[in-house]
Amino acid sequence: MESLKKLNIELKKYLEGIKDEVIKDLVQMFKRENVDYLEGKTKTDIKALYFEYEYDYLDIVAWAADQKGNIITQTMVLPYQKKKQADKSETWNSFLPERIWAEASDFQEQYENEDDFDDLWDEYNEEKYKLFEDWFIECWKKVTELTQANVDVYFSIHDSYFKTDLNTFTTISDDEIAKRYTSG
């Protein structure tokens, strides 16, 4: 388990190192810069921003929606400019550093038949996702200091029914979000 704890320490350092770049990208997105709109849509149509991350690799994707909850932009991947990680192979294209992924996978392969593996693996992943989610929320808080929030913003794991409303930091369901855009 000690090796898994080290991986989360390494992840935390990595997240801190990329924080300013992601904040810059979020500010640009919030200001409706670097956004590719679908045909007939413009920055004035944005009512909400959605951010989802992929479970395994922590890849962050984002898009904007209009007053009716319809997607009005191309999907964006954060950070916009993916930096070459020192230990990254030419084929690796994920947010999570390749070394962290490889070491976690090696641990999984080596110990998955051990009696306590499931508990250790769950503990590792819970900590990893908490670190990542807390980091993203801190990034968003900085963005709100730098800009004036005037859209709804949601954050979740990919394809999750529940999201975090980044304006209130409360959990909200897809059904509750849909009601926001169909009522009134």
PDB file of C-alpha atoms in Angstrom:
ATOM      1  CA  MET A   1       0.000   0.000   0.000  1.00  0.00           C
ATOM      2  CA  GLU A   2       2.919   2.325   0.615  1.00  0.00           C
ATOM      3  CA  SER A   3       3.669   2.373  -3.115  1.00  0.00           C
ATOM      4  CA  LEU A   4       0.086   3.421  -3.856  1.00  0.00           C
ATOM      5  CA  LYS A   5       0.272   6.219  -1.296  1.00  0.00           C
ATOM      6  CA  LYS A   6       3.429   7.458  -3.028  1.00  0.00           C
ATOM      7  CA  LEU A   7       1.565   7.528  -6.323  1.00  0.00           C
ATOM      8  CA  ASN A   8      -1.086   9.804  -4.839  1.00  0.00           C
ATOM      9  CA  ILE A   9       1.623  12.071  -3.417  1.00  0.00           C
ATOM     10  CA  GLU A  10       3.145  12.213  -6.898  1.00  0.00           C
ATOM     11  CA  LEU A  11      -0.300  12.942  -8.381  1.00  0.00           C
ATOM     12  CA  LYS A  12      -0.800  15.803  -5.932  1.00  0.00           C
ATOM     13  CA  LYS A  13       2.544  17.327  -6.968  1.00  0.00           C
ATOM     14  CA  TYR A  14       1.643  16.951 -10.627  1.00  0.00           C
ATOM     15  CA  LEU A  15      -1.741  18.619 -10.107  1.00  0.00           C
ATOM     16  CA  GLU A  16      -0.125  21.549  -8.307  1.00  0.00           C
ATOM     17  CA  GLY A  17       2.345  21.913 -11.172  1.00  0.00           C
ATOM     18  CA  ILE A  18      -0.379  22.109 -13.812  1.00  0.00           C
ATOM     19  CA  LYS A  19      -2.827  24.177 -11.761  1.00  0.00           C
ATOM     20  CA  ASP A  20      -1.969  27.605 -13.224  1.00  0.00           C
ATOM     21  CA  GLU A  21      -2.262  26.320 -16.792  1.00  0.00           C
ATOM     22  CA  VAL A  22      -5.676  24.781 -16.143  1.00  0.00           C
ATOM     23  CA  ILE A  23      -6.883  27.937 -14.379  1.00  0.00           C
ATOM     24  CA  LYS A  24      -5.786  29.968 -17.415  1.00  0.00           C
ATOM     25  CA  ASP A  25      -7.693  27.585 -19.715  1.00  0.00           C
ATOM     26  CA  LEU A  26     -10.790  27.733 -17.510  1.00  0.00           C
ATOM     27  CA  VAL A  27     -10.703  31.536 -17.491  1.00  0.00           C
ATOM     28  CA  GLN A  28     -10.446  31.562 -21.291  1.00  0.00           C
ATOM     29  CA  MET A  29     -13.343  29.141 -21.543  1.00  0.00           C
ATOM     30  CA  PHE A  30     -15.381  31.170 -19.098  1.00  0.00           C
ATOM     31  CA  LYS A  31     -14.692  34.294 -21.176  1.00  0.00           C
ATOM     32  CA  ARG A  32     -15.857  32.225 -24.167  1.00  0.00           C
ATOM     33  CA  GLU A  33     -12.405  32.265 -25.779  1.00  0.00           C
ATOM     34  CA  ASN A  34     -10.948  29.169 -27.497  1.00  0.00           C
ATOM     35  CA  VAL A  35     -14.455  27.741 -27.876  1.00  0.00           C
ATOM     36  CA  ASP A  36     -15.723  26.198 -31.121  1.00  0.00           C
ATOM     37  CA  TYR A  37     -19.464  26.738 -31.431  1.00  0.00           C
ATOM     38  CA  LEU A  38     -21.834  24.478 -33.297  1.00  0.00           C
ATOM     39  CA  GLU A  39     -23.469  25.987 -36.361  1.00  0.00           C
ATOM     40  CA  GLY A  40     -25.793  28.852 -35.568  1.00  0.00           C
ATOM     41  CA  LYS A  41     -24.650  29.174 -31.940  1.00  0.00           C
ATOM     42  CA  THR A  42     -22.590  31.954 -30.368  1.00  0.00           C
ATOM     43  CA  LYS A  43     -21.098  32.863 -27.007  1.00  0.00           C
ATOM     44  CA  THR A  44     -24.306  34.662 -26.037  1.00  0.00           C
ATOM     45  CA  ASP A  45     -26.151  31.323 -26.151  1.00  0.00           C
ATOM     46  CA  ILE A  46     -24.115  29.815 -23.274  1.00  0.00           C
ATOM     47  CA  LYS A  47     -26.170  29.125 -20.150  1.00  0.00           C
ATOM     48  CA  ALA A  48     -24.064  26.341 -18.611  1.00  0.00           C
ATOM     49  CA  LEU A  49     -20.595  24.811 -18.721  1.00  0.00           C
ATOM     50  CA  TYR A  50     -20.097  21.112 -18.089  1.00  0.00           C
ATOM     51  CA  PHE A  51     -16.831  19.497 -17.011  1.00  0.00           C
ATOM     52  CA  GLU A  52     -16.452  15.733 -16.830  1.00  0.00           C
ATOM     53  CA  TYR A  53     -13.425  13.630 -16.090  1.00  0.00           C
ATOM     54  CA  GLU A  54     -12.692  10.129 -17.267  1.00  0.00           C
ATOM     55  CA  TYR A  55     -12.495   7.532 -14.504  1.00  0.00           C
ATOM     56  CA  ASP A  56      -9.203   5.828 -15.365  1.00  0.00           C
ATOM     57  CA  TYR A  57      -7.044   8.560 -16.878  1.00  0.00           C
ATOM     58  CA  LEU A  58      -8.594  11.696 -15.332  1.00  0.00           C
ATOM     59  CA  ASP A  59      -8.944  13.280 -18.783  1.00  0.00           C
ATOM     60  CA  ILE A  60     -11.074  16.422 -18.493  1.00  0.00           C
ATOM     61  CA  VAL A  61     -13.584  17.282 -21.203  1.00  0.00           C
ATOM     62  CA  ALA A  62     -15.864  20.294 -21.299  1.00  0.00           C
ATOM     63  CA  TRP A  63     -18.706  21.712 -23.347  1.00  0.00           C
ATOM     64  CA  ALA A  64     -21.286  24.464 -23.158  1.00  0.00           C
ATOM     65  CA  ALA A  65     -25.068  24.213 -23.198  1.00  0.00           C
ATOM     66  CA  ASP A  66     -27.793  26.725 -24.007  1.00  0.00           C
ATOM     67  CA  GLN A  67     -30.936  27.792 -22.115  1.00  0.00           C
ATOM     68  CA  LYS A  68     -32.676  24.573 -23.180  1.00  0.00           C
ATOM     69  CA  GLY A  69     -29.797  22.392 -21.995  1.00  0.00           C
ATOM     70  CA  ASN A  70     -28.668  21.545 -25.539  1.00  0.00           C
ATOM     71  CA  ILE A  71     -24.963  21.212 -26.294  1.00  0.00           C
ATOM     72  CA  ILE A  72     -23.815  24.198 -28.365  1.00  0.00           C
ATOM     73  CA  THR A  73     -20.028  23.729 -28.593  1.00  0.00           C
ATOM     74  CA  GLN A  74     -17.525  21.170 -29.682  1.00  0.00           C
ATOM     75  CA  THR A  75     -16.085  19.158 -26.804  1.00  0.00           C
ATOM     76  CA  MET A  76     -12.950  20.752 -25.351  1.00  0.00           C
ATOM     77  CA  VAL A  77     -10.131  18.887 -23.620  1.00  0.00           C
ATOM     78  CA  LEU A  78      -8.227  20.443 -20.718  1.00  0.00           C
ATOM     79  CA  PRO A  79      -5.557  21.537 -20.538  1.00  0.00           C
ATOM     80  CA  TYR A  80      -5.624  23.016 -24.038  1.00  0.00           C
ATOM     81  CA  GLN A  81      -1.887  22.575 -24.470  1.00  0.00           C
ATOM     82  CA  LYS A  82      -0.810  19.184 -23.208  1.00  0.00           C
ATOM     83  CA  LYS A  83       2.778  19.479 -22.032  1.00  0.00           C
ATOM     84  CA  LYS A  84       5.232  16.730 -22.779  1.00  0.00           C
ATOM     85  CA  GLN A  85       5.780  14.896 -19.508  1.00  0.00           C
ATOM     86  CA  ALA A  86       9.413  14.038 -18.915  1.00  0.00           C
ATOM     87  CA  ASP A  87       8.740  10.309 -18.605  1.00  0.00           C
ATOM     88  CA  LYS A  88       5.930  10.205 -21.170  1.00  0.00           C
ATOM     89  CA  SER A  89       6.091   8.051 -24.271  1.00  0.00           C
ATOM     90  CA  GLU A  90       5.126   9.441 -27.670  1.00  0.00           C
ATOM     91  CA  THR A  91       1.844   7.494 -27.637  1.00  0.00           C
ATOM     92  CA  TRP A  92       0.634   8.547 -24.168  1.00  0.00           C
ATOM     93  CA  ASN A  93      -2.072  11.204 -24.441  1.00  0.00           C
ATOM     94  CA  SER A  94      -3.812  11.265 -21.056  1.00  0.00           C
ATOM     95  CA  PHE A  95      -4.069  13.791 -18.261  1.00  0.00           C
ATOM     96  CA  LEU A  96      -2.825  11.291 -15.676  1.00  0.00           C
ATOM     97  CA  PRO A  97       0.961  10.983 -15.941  1.00  0.00           C
ATOM     98  CA  GLU A  98       1.978   7.754 -17.642  1.00  0.00           C
ATOM     99  CA  ARG A  99       4.335   6.726 -14.835  1.00  0.00           C
ATOM    100  CA  ILE A 100       1.539   6.899 -12.246  1.00  0.00           C
ATOM    101  CA  TRP A 101      -0.736   4.870 -14.518  1.00  0.00           C
ATOM    102  CA  ALA A 102       1.966   2.273 -15.205  1.00  0.00           C
ATOM    103  CA  GLU A 103       2.948   1.831 -11.559  1.00  0.00           C
ATOM    104  CA  ALA A 104      -0.679   1.538 -10.450  1.00  0.00           C
ATOM    105  CA  SER A 105      -1.318  -1.030 -13.194  1.00  0.00           C
ATOM    106  CA  ASP A 106       1.788  -2.982 -12.173  1.00  0.00           C
ATOM    107  CA  PHE A 107       0.598  -2.984  -8.557  1.00  0.00           C
ATOM    108  CA  GLN A 108      -2.815  -4.187  -9.639  1.00  0.00           C
ATOM    109  CA  GLU A 109      -1.385  -7.029 -11.714  1.00  0.00           C
ATOM    110  CA  GLN A 110       1.023  -8.081  -8.984  1.00  0.00           C
ATOM    111  CA  TYR A 111      -1.387  -8.070  -6.047  1.00  0.00           C
ATOM    112  CA  GLU A 112      -4.901  -8.507  -7.475  1.00  0.00           C
ATOM    113  CA  ASN A 113      -5.128 -12.067  -6.147  1.00  0.00           C
ATOM    114  CA  GLU A 114      -4.201 -11.075  -2.581  1.00  0.00           C
ATOM    115  CA  ASP A 115      -6.950 -11.193   0.049  1.00  0.00           C
ATOM    116  CA  ASP A 116      -6.772  -7.499   0.904  1.00  0.00           C
ATOM    117  CA  PHE A 117      -6.264  -6.215  -2.649  1.00  0.00           C
ATOM    118  CA  ASP A 118      -9.814  -4.922  -3.169  1.00  0.00           C
ATOM    119  CA  ASP A 119      -9.692  -2.853   0.018  1.00  0.00           C
ATOM    120  CA  LEU A 120      -6.254  -1.437  -0.831  1.00  0.00           C
ATOM    121  CA  TRP A 121      -7.252  -0.661  -4.406  1.00  0.00           C
ATOM    122  CA  ASP A 122     -10.497   1.011  -3.337  1.00  0.00           C
ATOM    123  CA  GLU A 123      -8.660   3.102  -0.746  1.00  0.00           C
ATOM    124  CA  TYR A 124      -6.086   4.188  -3.335  1.00  0.00           C
ATOM    125  CA  ASN A 125      -8.758   5.162  -5.868  1.00  0.00           C
ATOM    126  CA  GLU A 126     -10.908   6.991  -3.317  1.00  0.00           C
ATOM    127  CA  GLU A 127      -7.922   9.094  -2.286  1.00  0.00           C
ATOM    128  CA  LYS A 128      -6.892   9.674  -5.932  1.00  0.00           C
ATOM    129  CA  TYR A 129     -10.349  10.888  -6.948  1.00  0.00           C
ATOM    130  CA  LYS A 130     -10.716  13.052  -3.856  1.00  0.00           C
ATOM    131  CA  LEU A 131      -7.338  14.676  -4.570  1.00  0.00           C
ATOM    132  CA  PHE A 132      -8.348  15.283  -8.182  1.00  0.00           C
ATOM    133  CA  GLU A 133     -11.839  16.590  -7.429  1.00  0.00           C
ATOM    134  CA  ASP A 134     -10.616  18.869  -4.626  1.00  0.00           C
ATOM    135  CA  TRP A 135      -7.900  20.192  -6.943  1.00  0.00           C
ATOM    136  CA  PHE A 136     -10.406  20.940  -9.730  1.00  0.00           C
ATOM    137  CA  ILE A 137     -12.732  22.710  -7.295  1.00  0.00           C
ATOM    138  CA  GLU A 138      -9.813  24.817  -6.034  1.00  0.00           C
ATOM    139  CA  CYS A 139      -8.988  25.711  -9.647  1.00  0.00           C
ATOM    140  CA  TRP A 140     -12.605  26.716 -10.199  1.00  0.00           C
ATOM    141  CA  LYS A 141     -12.653  28.844  -7.040  1.00  0.00           C
ATOM    142  CA  LYS A 142      -9.660  30.764  -8.385  1.00  0.00           C
ATOM    143  CA  VAL A 143     -11.458  31.215 -11.718  1.00  0.00           C
ATOM    144  CA  THR A 144     -14.463  32.731  -9.935  1.00  0.00           C
ATOM    145  CA  GLU A 145     -12.107  35.165  -8.175  1.00  0.00           C
ATOM    146  CA  LEU A 146     -10.719  36.239 -11.559  1.00  0.00           C
ATOM    147  CA  THR A 147     -14.049  36.456 -13.391  1.00  0.00           C
ATOM    148  CA  GLN A 148     -17.668  37.170 -12.649  1.00  0.00           C
ATOM    149  CA  ALA A 149     -19.697  33.946 -12.759  1.00  0.00           C
ATOM    150  CA  ASN A 150     -22.854  34.293 -14.838  1.00  0.00           C
ATOM    151  CA  VAL A 151     -23.445  30.729 -16.019  1.00  0.00           C
ATOM    152  CA  ASP A 152     -24.283  27.434 -14.383  1.00  0.00           C
ATOM    153  CA  VAL A 153     -21.260  25.153 -14.032  1.00  0.00           C
ATOM    154  CA  TYR A 154     -21.316  21.396 -13.395  1.00  0.00           C
ATOM    155  CA  PHE A 155     -18.502  18.964 -12.634  1.00  0.00           C
ATOM    156  CA  SER A 156     -18.639  15.167 -12.483  1.00  0.00           C
ATOM    157  CA  ILE A 157     -17.101  11.900 -13.414  1.00  0.00           C
ATOM    158  CA  HIS A 158     -17.958  10.878 -16.994  1.00  0.00           C
ATOM    159  CA  ASP A 159     -21.580   9.826 -17.519  1.00  0.00           C
ATOM    160  CA  SER A 160     -22.520  10.336 -13.889  1.00  0.00           C
ATOM    161  CA  TYR A 161     -26.142  11.011 -12.942  1.00  0.00           C
ATOM    162  CA  PHE A 162     -24.961  13.278 -10.120  1.00  0.00           C
ATOM    163  CA  LYS A 163     -22.830  16.365 -10.625  1.00  0.00           C
ATOM    164  CA  THR A 164     -21.325  19.030  -8.423  1.00  0.00           C
ATOM    165  CA  ASP A 165     -22.852  22.452  -9.024  1.00  0.00           C
ATOM    166  CA  LEU A 166     -19.706  24.608  -8.956  1.00  0.00           C
ATOM    167  CA  ASN A 167     -21.679  27.737  -8.102  1.00  0.00           C
ATOM    168  CA  THR A 168     -23.003  26.236  -4.859  1.00  0.00           C
ATOM    169  CA  PHE A 169     -20.662  23.225  -4.364  1.00  0.00           C
ATOM    170  CA  THR A 170     -23.673  21.013  -3.820  1.00  0.00           C
ATOM    171  CA  THR A 171     -24.627  17.761  -5.508  1.00  0.00           C
ATOM    172  CA  ILE A 172     -27.324  17.947  -8.162  1.00  0.00           C
ATOM    173  CA  SER A 173     -28.894  15.268 -10.360  1.00  0.00           C
ATOM    174  CA  ASP A 174     -29.332  15.337 -14.122  1.00  0.00           C
ATOM    175  CA  ASP A 175     -33.100  15.501 -13.569  1.00  0.00           C
ATOM    176  CA  GLU A 176     -32.744  18.566 -11.336  1.00  0.00           C
ATOM    177  CA  ILE A 177     -30.509  20.214 -13.932  1.00  0.00           C
ATOM    178  CA  ALA A 178     -33.015  19.447 -16.691  1.00  0.00           C
ATOM    179  CA  LYS A 179     -35.772  21.084 -14.625  1.00  0.00           C
ATOM    180  CA  ARG A 180     -33.708  24.279 -14.509  1.00  0.00           C
ATOM    181  CA  TYR A 181     -33.857  24.494 -18.295  1.00  0.00           C
ATOM    182  CA  THR A 182     -37.421  23.325 -18.890  1.00  0.00           C
ATOM    183  CA  SER A 183     -39.233  25.308 -16.211  1.00  0.00           C
ATOM    184  CA  GLY A 184     -39.853  28.993 -16.148  1.00  0.00           C
TER     185      GLY A 184
END
